[in-house]
Coordinates of C-alpha atoms in Angstrom, one line a residue:
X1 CA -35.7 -4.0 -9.7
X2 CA -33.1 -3.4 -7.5
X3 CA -29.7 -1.8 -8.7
X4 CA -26.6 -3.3 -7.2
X5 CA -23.3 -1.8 -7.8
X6 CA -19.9 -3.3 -8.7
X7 CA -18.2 -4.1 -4.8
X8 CA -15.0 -6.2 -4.2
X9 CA -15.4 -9.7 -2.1
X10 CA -12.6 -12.1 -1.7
X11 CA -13.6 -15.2 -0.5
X12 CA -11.1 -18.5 0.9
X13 CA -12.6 -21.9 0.7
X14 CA -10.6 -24.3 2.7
X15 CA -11.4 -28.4 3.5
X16 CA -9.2 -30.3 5.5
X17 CA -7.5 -33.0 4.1
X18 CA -10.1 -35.4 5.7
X19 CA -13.0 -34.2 4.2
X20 CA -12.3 -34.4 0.7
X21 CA -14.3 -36.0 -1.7
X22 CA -13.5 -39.2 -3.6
X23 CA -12.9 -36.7 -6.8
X24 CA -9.4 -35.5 -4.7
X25 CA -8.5 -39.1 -4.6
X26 CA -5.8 -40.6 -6.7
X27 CA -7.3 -43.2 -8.7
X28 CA -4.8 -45.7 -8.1
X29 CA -6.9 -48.2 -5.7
X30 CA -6.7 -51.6 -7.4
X31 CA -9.5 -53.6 -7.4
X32 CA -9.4 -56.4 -4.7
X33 CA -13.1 -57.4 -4.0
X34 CA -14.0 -59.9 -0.2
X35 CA -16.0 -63.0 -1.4
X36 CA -17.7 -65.6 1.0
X37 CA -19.1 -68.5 0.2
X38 CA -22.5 -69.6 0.6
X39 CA -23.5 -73.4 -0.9
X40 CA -19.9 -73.1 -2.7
X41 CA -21.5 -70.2 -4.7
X42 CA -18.9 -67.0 -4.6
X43 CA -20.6 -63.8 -3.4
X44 CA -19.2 -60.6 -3.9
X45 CA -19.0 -57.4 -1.7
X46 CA -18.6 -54.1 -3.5
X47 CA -15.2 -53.6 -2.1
X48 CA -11.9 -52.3 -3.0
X49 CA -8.6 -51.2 -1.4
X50 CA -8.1 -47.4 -0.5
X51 CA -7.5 -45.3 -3.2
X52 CA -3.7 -42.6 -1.4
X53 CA -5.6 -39.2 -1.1
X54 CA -3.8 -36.5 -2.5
X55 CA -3.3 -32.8 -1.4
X56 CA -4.9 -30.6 -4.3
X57 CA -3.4 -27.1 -3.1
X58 CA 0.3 -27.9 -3.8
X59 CA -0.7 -26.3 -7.1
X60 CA -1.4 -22.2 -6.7
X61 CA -3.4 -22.3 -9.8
X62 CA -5.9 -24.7 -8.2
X63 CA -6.8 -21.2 -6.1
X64 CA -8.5 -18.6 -6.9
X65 CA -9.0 -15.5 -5.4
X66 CA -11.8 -12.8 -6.2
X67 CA -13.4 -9.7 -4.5
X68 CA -17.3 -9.1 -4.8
X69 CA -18.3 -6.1 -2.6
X70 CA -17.8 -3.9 0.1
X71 CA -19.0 -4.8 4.0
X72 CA -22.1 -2.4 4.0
X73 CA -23.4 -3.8 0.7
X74 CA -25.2 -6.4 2.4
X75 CA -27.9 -5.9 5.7
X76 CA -27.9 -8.5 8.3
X77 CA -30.1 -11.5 6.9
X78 CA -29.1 -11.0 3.6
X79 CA -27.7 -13.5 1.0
X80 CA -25.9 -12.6 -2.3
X81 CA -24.3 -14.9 -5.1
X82 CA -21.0 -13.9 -6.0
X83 CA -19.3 -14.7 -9.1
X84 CA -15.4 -15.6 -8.5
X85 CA -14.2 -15.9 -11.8
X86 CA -14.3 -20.1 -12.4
X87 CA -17.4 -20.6 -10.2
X88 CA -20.0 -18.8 -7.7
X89 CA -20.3 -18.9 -3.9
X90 CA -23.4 -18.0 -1.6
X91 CA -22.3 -14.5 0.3
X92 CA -24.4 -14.3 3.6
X93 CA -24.6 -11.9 6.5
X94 CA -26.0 -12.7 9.9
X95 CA -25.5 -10.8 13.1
X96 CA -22.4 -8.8 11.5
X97 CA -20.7 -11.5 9.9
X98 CA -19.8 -12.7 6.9
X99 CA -20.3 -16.5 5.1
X100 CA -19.6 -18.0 2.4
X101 CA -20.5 -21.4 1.5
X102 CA -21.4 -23.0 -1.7
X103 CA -24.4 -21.4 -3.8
X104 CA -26.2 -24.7 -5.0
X105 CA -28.1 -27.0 -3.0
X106 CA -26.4 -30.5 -3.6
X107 CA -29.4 -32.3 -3.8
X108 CA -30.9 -31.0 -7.0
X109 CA -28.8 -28.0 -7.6
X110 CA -31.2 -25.2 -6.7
X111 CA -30.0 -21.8 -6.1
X112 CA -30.0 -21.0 -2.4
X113 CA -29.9 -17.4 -2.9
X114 CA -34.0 -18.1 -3.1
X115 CA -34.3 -19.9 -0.5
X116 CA -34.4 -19.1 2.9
X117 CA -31.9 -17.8 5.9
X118 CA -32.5 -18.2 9.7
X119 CA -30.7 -18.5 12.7
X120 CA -27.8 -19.3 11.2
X121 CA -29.2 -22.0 8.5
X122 CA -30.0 -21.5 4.8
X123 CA -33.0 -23.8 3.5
X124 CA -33.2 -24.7 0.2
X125 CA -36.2 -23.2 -2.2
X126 CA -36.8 -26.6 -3.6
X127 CA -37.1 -29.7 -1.2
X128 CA -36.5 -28.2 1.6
X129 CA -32.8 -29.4 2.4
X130 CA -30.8 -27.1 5.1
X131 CA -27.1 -26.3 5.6
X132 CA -25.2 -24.7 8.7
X133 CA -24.0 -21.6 7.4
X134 CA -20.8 -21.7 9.8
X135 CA -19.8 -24.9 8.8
X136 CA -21.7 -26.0 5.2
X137 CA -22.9 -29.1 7.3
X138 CA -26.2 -30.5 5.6
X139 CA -28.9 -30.4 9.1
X140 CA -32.0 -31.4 7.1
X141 CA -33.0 -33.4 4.1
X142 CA -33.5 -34.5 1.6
X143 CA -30.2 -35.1 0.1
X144 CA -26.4 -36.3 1.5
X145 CA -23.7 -33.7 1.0
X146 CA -22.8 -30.7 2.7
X147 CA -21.9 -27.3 1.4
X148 CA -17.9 -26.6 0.8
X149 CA -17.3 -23.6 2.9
X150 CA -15.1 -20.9 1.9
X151 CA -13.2 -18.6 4.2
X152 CA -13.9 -14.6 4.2
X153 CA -11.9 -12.4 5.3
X154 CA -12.3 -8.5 5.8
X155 CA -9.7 -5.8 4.8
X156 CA -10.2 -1.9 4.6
X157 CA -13.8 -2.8 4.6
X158 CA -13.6 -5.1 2.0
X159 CA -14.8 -8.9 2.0
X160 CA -12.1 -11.1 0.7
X161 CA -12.9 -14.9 -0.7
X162 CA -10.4 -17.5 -1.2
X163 CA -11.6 -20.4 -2.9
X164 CA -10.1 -23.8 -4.7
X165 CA -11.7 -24.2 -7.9
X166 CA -12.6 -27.5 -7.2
X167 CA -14.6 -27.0 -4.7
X168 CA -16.3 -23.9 -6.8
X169 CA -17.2 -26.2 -9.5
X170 CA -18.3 -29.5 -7.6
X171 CA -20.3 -27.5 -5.3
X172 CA -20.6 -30.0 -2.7
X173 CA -18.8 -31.1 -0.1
X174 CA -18.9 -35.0 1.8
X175 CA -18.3 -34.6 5.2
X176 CA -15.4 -36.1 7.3
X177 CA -15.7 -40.1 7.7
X178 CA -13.6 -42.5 9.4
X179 CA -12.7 -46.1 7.6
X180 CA -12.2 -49.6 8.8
X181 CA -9.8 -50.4 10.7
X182 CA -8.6 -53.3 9.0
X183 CA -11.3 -55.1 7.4
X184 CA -8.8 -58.1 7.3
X185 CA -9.5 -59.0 10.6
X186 CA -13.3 -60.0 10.2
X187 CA -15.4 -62.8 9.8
X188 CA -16.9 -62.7 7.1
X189 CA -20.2 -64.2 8.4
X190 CA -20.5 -61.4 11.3
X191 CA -20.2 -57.3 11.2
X192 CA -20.7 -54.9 14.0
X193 CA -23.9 -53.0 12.1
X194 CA -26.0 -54.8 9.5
X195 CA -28.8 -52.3 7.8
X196 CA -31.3 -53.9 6.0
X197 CA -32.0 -52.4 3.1
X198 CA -30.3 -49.9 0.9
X199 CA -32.4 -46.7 0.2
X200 CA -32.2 -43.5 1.5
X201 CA -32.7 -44.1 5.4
X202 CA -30.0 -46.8 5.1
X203 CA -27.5 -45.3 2.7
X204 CA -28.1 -42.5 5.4
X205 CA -27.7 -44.3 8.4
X206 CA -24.5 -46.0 6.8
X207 CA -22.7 -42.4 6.0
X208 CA -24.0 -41.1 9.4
X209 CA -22.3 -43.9 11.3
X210 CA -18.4 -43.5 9.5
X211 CA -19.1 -39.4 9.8
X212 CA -19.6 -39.5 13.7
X213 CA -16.2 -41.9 13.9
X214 CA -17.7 -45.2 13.4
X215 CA -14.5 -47.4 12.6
X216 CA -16.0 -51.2 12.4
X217 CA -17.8 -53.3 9.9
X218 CA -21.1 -51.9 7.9
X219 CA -22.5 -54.3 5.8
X220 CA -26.0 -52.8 3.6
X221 CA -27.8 -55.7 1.9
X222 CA -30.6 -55.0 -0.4
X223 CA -33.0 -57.4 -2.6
X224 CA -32.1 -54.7 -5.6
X225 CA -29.7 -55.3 -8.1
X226 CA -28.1 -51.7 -7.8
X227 CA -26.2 -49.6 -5.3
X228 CA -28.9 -47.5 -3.2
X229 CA -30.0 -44.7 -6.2
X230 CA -32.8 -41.8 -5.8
X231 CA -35.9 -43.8 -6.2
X232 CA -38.0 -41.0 -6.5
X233 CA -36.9 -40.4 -9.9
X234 CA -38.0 -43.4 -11.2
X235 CA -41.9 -41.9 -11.6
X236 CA -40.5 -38.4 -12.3
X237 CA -38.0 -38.9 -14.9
X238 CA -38.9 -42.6 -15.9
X239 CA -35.9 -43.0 -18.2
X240 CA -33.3 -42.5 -16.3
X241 CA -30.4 -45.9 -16.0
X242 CA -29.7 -47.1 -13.0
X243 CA -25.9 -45.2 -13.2
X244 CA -27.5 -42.3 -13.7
X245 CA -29.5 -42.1 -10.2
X246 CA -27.1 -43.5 -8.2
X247 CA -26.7 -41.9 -4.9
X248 CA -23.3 -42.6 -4.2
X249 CA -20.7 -44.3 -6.4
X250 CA -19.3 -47.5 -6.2
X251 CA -15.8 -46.0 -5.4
X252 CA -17.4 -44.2 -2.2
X253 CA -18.3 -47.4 -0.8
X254 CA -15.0 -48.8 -1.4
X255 CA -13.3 -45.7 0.0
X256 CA -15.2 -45.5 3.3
X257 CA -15.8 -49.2 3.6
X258 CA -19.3 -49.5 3.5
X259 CA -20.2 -52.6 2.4
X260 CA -23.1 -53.7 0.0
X261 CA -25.3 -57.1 -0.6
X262 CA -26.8 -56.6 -3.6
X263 CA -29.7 -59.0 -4.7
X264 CA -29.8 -60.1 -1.1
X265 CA -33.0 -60.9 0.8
X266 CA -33.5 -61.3 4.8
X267 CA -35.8 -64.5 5.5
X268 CA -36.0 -64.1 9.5
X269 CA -34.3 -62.2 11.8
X270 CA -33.4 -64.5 15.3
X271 CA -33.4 -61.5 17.8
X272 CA -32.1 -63.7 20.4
X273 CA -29.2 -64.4 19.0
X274 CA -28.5 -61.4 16.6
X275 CA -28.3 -63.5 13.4
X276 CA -30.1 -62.4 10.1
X277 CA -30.9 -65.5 7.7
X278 CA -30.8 -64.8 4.3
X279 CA -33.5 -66.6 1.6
X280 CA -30.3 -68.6 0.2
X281 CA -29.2 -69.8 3.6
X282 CA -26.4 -67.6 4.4
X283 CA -26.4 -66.1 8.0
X284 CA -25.1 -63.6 9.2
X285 CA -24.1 -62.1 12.8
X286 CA -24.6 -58.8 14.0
X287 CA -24.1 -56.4 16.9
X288 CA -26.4 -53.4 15.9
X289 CA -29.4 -53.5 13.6
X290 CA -31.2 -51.5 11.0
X291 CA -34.6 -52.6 9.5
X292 CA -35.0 -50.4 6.7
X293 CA -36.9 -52.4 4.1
X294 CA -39.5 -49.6 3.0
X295 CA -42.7 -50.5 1.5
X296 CA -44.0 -53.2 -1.4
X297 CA -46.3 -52.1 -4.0
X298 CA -50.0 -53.2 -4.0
X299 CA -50.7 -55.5 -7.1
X300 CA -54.3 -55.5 -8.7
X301 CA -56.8 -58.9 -7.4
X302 CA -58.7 -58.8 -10.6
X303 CA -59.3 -61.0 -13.4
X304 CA -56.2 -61.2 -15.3
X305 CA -54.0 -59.6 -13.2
X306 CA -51.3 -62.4 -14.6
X307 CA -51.2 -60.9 -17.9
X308 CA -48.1 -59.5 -19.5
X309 CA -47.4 -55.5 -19.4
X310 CA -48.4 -54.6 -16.4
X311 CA -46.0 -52.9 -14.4
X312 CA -45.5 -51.6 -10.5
X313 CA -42.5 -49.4 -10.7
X314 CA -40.3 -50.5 -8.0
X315 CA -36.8 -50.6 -10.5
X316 CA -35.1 -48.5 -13.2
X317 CA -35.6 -51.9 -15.2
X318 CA -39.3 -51.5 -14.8
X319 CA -39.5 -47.9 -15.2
X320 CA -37.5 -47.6 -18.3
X321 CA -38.8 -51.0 -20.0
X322 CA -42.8 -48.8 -19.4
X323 CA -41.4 -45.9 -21.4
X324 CA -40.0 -48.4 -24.0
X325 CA -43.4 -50.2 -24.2
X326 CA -45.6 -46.9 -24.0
X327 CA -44.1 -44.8 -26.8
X328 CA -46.9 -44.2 -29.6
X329 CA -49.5 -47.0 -27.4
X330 CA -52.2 -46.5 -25.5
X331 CA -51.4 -46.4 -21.5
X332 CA -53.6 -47.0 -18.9
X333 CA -52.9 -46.2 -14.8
X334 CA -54.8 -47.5 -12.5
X335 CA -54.8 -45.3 -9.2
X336 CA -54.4 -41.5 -9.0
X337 CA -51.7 -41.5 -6.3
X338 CA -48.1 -39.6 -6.4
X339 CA -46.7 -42.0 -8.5
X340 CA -49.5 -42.2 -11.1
X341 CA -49.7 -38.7 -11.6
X342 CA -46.2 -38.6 -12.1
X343 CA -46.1 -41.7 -14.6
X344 CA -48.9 -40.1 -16.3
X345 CA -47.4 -36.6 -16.8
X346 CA -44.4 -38.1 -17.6
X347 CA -45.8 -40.3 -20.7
X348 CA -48.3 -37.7 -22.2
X349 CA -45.7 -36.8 -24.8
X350 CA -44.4 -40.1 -25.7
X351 CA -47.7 -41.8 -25.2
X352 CA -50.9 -42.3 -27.8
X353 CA -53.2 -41.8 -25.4
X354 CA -52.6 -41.7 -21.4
X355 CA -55.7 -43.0 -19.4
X356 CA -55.9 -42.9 -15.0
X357 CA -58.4 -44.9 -13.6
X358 CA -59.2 -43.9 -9.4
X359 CA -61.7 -44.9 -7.0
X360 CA -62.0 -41.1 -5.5
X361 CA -63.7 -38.5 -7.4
X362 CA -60.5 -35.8 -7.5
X363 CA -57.3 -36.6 -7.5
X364 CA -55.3 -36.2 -4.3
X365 CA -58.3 -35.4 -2.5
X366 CA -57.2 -37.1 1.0
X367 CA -53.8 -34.9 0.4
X368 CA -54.8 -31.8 -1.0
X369 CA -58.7 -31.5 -0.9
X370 CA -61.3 -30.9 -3.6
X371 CA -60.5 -27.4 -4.4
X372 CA -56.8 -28.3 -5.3
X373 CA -57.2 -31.8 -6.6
X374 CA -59.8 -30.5 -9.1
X375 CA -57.2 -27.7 -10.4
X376 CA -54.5 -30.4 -11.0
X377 CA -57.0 -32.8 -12.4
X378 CA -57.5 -29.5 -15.0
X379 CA -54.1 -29.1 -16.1
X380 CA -53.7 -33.1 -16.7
X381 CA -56.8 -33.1 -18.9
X382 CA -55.4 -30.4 -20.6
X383 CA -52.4 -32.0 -20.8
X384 CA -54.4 -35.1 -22.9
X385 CA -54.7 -37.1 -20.0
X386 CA -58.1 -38.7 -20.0
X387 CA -59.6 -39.6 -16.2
X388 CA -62.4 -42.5 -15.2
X389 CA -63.1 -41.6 -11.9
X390 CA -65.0 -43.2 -9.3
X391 CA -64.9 -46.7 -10.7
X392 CA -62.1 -49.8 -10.2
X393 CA -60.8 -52.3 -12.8
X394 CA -62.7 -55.5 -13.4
X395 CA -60.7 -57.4 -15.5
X396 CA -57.5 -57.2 -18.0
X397 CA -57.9 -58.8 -20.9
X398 CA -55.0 -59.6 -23.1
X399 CA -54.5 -61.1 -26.7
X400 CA -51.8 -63.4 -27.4
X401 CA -50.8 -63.2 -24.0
X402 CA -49.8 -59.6 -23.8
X403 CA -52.4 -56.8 -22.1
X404 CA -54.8 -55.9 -25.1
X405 CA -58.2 -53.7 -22.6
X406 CA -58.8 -52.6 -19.5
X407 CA -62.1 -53.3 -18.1
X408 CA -64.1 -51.0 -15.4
X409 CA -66.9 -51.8 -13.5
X410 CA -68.3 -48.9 -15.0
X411 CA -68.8 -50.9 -18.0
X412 CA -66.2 -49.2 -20.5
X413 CA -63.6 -50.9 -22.1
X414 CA -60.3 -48.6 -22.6
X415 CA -57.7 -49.5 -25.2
X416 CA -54.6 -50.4 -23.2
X417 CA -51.0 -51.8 -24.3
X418 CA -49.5 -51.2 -20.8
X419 CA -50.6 -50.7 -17.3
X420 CA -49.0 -49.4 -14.4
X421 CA -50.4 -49.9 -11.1
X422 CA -50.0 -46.9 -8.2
X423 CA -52.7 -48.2 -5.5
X424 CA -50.6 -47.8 -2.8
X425 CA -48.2 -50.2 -0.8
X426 CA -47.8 -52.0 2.4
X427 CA -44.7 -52.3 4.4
X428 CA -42.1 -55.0 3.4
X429 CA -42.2 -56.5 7.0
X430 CA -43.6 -60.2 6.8
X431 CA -40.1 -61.5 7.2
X432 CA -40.3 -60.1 10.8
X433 CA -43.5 -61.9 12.0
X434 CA -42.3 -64.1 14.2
X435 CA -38.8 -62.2 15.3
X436 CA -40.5 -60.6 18.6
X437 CA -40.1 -56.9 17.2
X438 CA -43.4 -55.2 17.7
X439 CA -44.8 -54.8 14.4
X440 CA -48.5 -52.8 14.8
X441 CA -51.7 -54.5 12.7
X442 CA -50.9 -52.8 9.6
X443 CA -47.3 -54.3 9.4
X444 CA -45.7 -51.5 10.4
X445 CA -42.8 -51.3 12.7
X446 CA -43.5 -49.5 16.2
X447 CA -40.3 -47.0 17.0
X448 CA -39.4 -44.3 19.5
X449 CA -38.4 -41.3 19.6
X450 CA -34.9 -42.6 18.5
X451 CA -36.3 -44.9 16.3
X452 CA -35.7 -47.6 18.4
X453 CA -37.9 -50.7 18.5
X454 CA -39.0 -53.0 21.4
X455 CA -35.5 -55.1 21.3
X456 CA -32.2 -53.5 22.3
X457 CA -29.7 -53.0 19.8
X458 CA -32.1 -53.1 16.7
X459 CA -33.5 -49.8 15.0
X460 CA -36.1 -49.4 11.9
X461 CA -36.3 -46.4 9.7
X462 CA -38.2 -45.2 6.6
X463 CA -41.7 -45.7 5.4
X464 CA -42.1 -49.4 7.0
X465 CA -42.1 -47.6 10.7
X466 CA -44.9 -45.8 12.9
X467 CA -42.8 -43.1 14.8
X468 CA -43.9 -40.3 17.4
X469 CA -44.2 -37.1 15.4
X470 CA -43.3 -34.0 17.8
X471 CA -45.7 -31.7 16.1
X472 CA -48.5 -34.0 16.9
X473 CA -48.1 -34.2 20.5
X474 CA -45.5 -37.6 19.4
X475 CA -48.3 -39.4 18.2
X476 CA -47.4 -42.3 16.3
X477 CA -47.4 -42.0 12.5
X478 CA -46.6 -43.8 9.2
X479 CA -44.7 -40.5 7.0
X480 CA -43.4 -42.6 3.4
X481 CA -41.5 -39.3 2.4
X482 CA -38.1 -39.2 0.8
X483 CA -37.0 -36.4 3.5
X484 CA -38.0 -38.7 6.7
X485 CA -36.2 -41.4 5.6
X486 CA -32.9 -39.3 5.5
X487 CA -33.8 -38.7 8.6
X488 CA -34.8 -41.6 9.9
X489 CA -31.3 -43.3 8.9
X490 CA -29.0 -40.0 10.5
X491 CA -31.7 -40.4 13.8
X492 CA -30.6 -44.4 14.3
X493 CA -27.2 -44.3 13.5
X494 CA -27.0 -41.5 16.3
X495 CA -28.4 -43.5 18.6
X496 CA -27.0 -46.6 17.7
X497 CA -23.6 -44.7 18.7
X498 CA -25.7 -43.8 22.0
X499 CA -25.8 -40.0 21.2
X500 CA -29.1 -40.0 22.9
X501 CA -31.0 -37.9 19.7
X502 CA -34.3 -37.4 19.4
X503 CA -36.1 -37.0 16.2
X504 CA -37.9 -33.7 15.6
X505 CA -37.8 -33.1 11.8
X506 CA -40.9 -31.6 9.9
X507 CA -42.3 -34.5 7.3
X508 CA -42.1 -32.5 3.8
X509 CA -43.1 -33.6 0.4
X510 CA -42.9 -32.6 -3.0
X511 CA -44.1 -33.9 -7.0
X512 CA -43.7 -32.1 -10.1
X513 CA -45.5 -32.5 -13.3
X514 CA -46.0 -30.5 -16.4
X515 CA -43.2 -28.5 -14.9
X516 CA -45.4 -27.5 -11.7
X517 CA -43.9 -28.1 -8.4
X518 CA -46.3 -28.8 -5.1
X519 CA -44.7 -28.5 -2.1
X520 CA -46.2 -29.8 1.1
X521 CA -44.9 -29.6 4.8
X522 CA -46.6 -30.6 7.7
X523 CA -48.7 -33.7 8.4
X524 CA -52.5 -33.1 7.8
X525 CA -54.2 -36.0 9.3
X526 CA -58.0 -34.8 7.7
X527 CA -59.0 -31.0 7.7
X528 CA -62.0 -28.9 8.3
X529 CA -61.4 -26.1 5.8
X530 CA -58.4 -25.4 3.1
X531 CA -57.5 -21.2 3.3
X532 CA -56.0 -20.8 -0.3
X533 CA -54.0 -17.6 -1.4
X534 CA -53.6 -16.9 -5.0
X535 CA -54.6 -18.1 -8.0
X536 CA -55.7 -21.8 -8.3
X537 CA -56.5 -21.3 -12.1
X538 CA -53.3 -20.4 -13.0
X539 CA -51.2 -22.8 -10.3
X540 CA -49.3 -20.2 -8.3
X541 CA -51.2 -20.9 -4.9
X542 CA -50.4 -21.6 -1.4
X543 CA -53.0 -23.8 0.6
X544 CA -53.4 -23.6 3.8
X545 CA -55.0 -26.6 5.6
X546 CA -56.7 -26.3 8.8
X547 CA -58.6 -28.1 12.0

């Protein structure tokens, strides 16, 4: 243990007026939603006038001022959290000077005193997420705030902090974004940038494009009901409502006028003449374009496939009505992928029993390899989890029209009142068959460097494109992680603003069950031999994967 005396810091967090977040806004916007009309059927943007920003430091007891130590307390590379009365800031010294920014990570919440400090970025411990330690600015992903930074000063060899409690207790900061000019003057049937869909590389892209100045008409449509929300949550913590995962609120889109389509789907795209037909007729004109559709879920081909209760989880609907249907009945997945394993760690306490039926003989053994597939398989089955490995479904047979067995080619019969199927997905690219945007024999969207396609003016992002990695020599892969698709979506707005950026990120992964976290950076395409350090009994490993 190390002892750390009492030292004096004083620490000053300051954000200019134009980066405050929507809580600093007065909430006296009035609702006054844009409709268009398509067929005489009113549709409504998620919209509403400005909400007056206020100034929050014409109060002194909004401030608060604290000291934590003395300069030579801390070494060059070091990081300290420092408690400032009403809330806690990340201390940091590199190359003789001081930081201070906030001490979560926004994204989850994880203490960045763990994580790790380099060249002037902090990275978070948890998913990997990095922040400019001059500025607070967020530089890798997952997530889409930055850091509030606080201002130090140094007196008689004291640090001094300076902080509004607001920003001590929010612990996040949105960066500065401009807003429509006057969205008065559009038509409604046209907008300069139209992203097609509405997870995390468009939600991304959108926020990207108003930070960097971006002052014309966004319009996000999405075949989803909701405003964009953290979809990987929906396997890990399966009872979540839709409110409760939602990435941004819908007062930030009315505040930085990002408009959103919701239960909207793109039919064809006619390249030629930048218009994007929806499936209910409506068209819609566009300067700049974003293909960000993601992926659709594999359903079963077997005999009954039709029957009631079985479930891909693509919703919060669909994840929530599982854990309604699977509390105290039997369960049964069917593939031992990401999303499976998570569903099934998730319903071993609320379950009867929790079956997973996969084709390989380990779980994650193309990911992770034998060694480390086995040991996870271990804890599960100690969990209560039951696994039927090598084998495939043969038929789901139901009784009075609701899911009743499971049936493997094995020959056993498993007790099942709901199934959830994780076999994998394909991209959600037919629309674009015959728009002229290369699309490779898998149905995935071909990209460069700047995640630009084959046609000028329109981008992809996410896990529907094959893009050139840099760590692989910019070979072209597919990479369905959360963190790329942040990326993706800051990479093409960038470039849609002619910024000329290249992507260069490192694809990272992560699941947790049973409480354990695996972490995963890199992209192994096959190994020859996995170099593990530590215990793989006891979970507390890292793997090294080599060719």
């Amino acid at each position: 243990f190390l002892f750390v005396p009492t030292v004096e810091v004083k620490i000053e967090v300051v954000i200019p007026e134009k980066e405050r977040s929507k809580e600093e806004m007065s909430p006296n916007g009035k609702a006054s939603p844009l409709i268009y009309k398509v067929n005489g059927t009113a549709r409504h943007y998620h919209l509403e006038e400005h909400p007056i920003a206020s100034n929050p430091y014409h109060n002194p007891k909004d401030v608060v001022e604290a000291s934590v130590c003395h300069v030579k307390d801390l070494e060059n590379g070091q990081m300290r959290e420092v408690d400032l009365g009403c809330g806690k800031a990340l201390l940091i010294k590199e190359s003789g000077e001081f930081h201070a920014v906030g001490h979560k990570c926004p994204h989850y919440g994880a203490p960045l005193v763990k994580g790790v400090l380099s060249k002037g970025r902090v990275r978070c411990p948890w998913h990997g997420a990095c922040f400019n330690i001059s500025t607070g600015d967020i530089e890798d992903f997952p997530g889409l705030d930055s850091l509030p930074r606080f201002q130090v000063k140094i007196e008689k060899e004291k640090v001094y902090i300076r902080a509004s409690k607001q920003a001590l207790q929010t612990q996040r900061r949105t960066k500065m974004m401009a807003k429509c000019i006057s969205l008065s003057n559009y038509n409604l049937s046209s907008t300069n940038v139209l992203i097609i869909g509405a997870g995390a590389a468009g939600l991304v892209c959108a926020e990207t494009l108003r930070q960097e100045g971006f002052s014309d008409r966004i319009v996000m449509c999405t075949m989803d009901r909701h405003l964009p929300y953290d979809r990987p949550k929906l396997s890990k913590s399966m009872d979540s409502h839709p409110e409760q995962i939602a990435l941004r609120t819908k007062e930030f889109f009315c505040t930085y006028d990002i408009e959103v389509l919701t239960e909207m789907q793109v039919a064809a795209v006619d390249i030629k003449n930048k218009i994007a037909v929806f499936k209910d007729g409506f068209k819609m004109e566009y300067n700049k374009l974003l293909i960000a559709t993601g992926n659709t879920p594999k359903a079963l081909s077997c005999k009954g496939k039709e029957v009631e209760n079985i479930f891909n989880i693509r919703t919060p609907e669909d994840a929530n009505r599982v854990v309604k249907l699977a509390t105290s009945k039997n369960v049964v997945i069917v593939g031992a992928s990401f999303l499976g394993m998570e569903v099934a760690a998730y319903l071993t306490e609320r379950a009867h029993s929790v079956s997973v039926v996969e084709l390989e003989e380990v779980p994650f053994k193309k990911f992770f390899g034998e060694r480390v597939g086995r040991a996870v398989m271990k804890m599960f089955e100690s969990n209560r989890v039951k696994f039927y490995m090598q084998t495939e479904v043969s038929e789901l047979r139901e009784q009075e029209g609701k899911l009743k067995e499971v049936v493997l080619k094995s020959g056993k019969v498993l007790r099942a009142d709901v199934c959830v199927v994780g076999v994998g997905a394909v991209p959600a690219t037919g629309f674009l068959k015959q728009s002229g945007i290369n699309i490779d024999s898998k149905g995935f969207i071909v990209v460069n460097k700047m995640m630009q396609t084959n046609i000028p003016g329109v981008f992809a992002a996410g896990d529907a494109v094959m893009f050139p990695l840099a760590l692989r020599n910019n070979k072209k892969v597919n990479v369905p992680h959360w963190q790329m698709a942040h990326m993706h979506g800051r990479i093409a707005a960038l470039n849609m603003l002619a910024h000329g950026t290249e992507i260069s990120t490192i694809p990272y992964l992560w699941t947790a069950m049973f409480g354990k976290s695996i972490r995963y950076a890199g992209h192994g395409e096959g190994f020859d031999d996995v170099v593990i350090q530590g215990d793989l009994d006891e979970l507390k490993f890292v793997a090294f994967y080599t060719k």
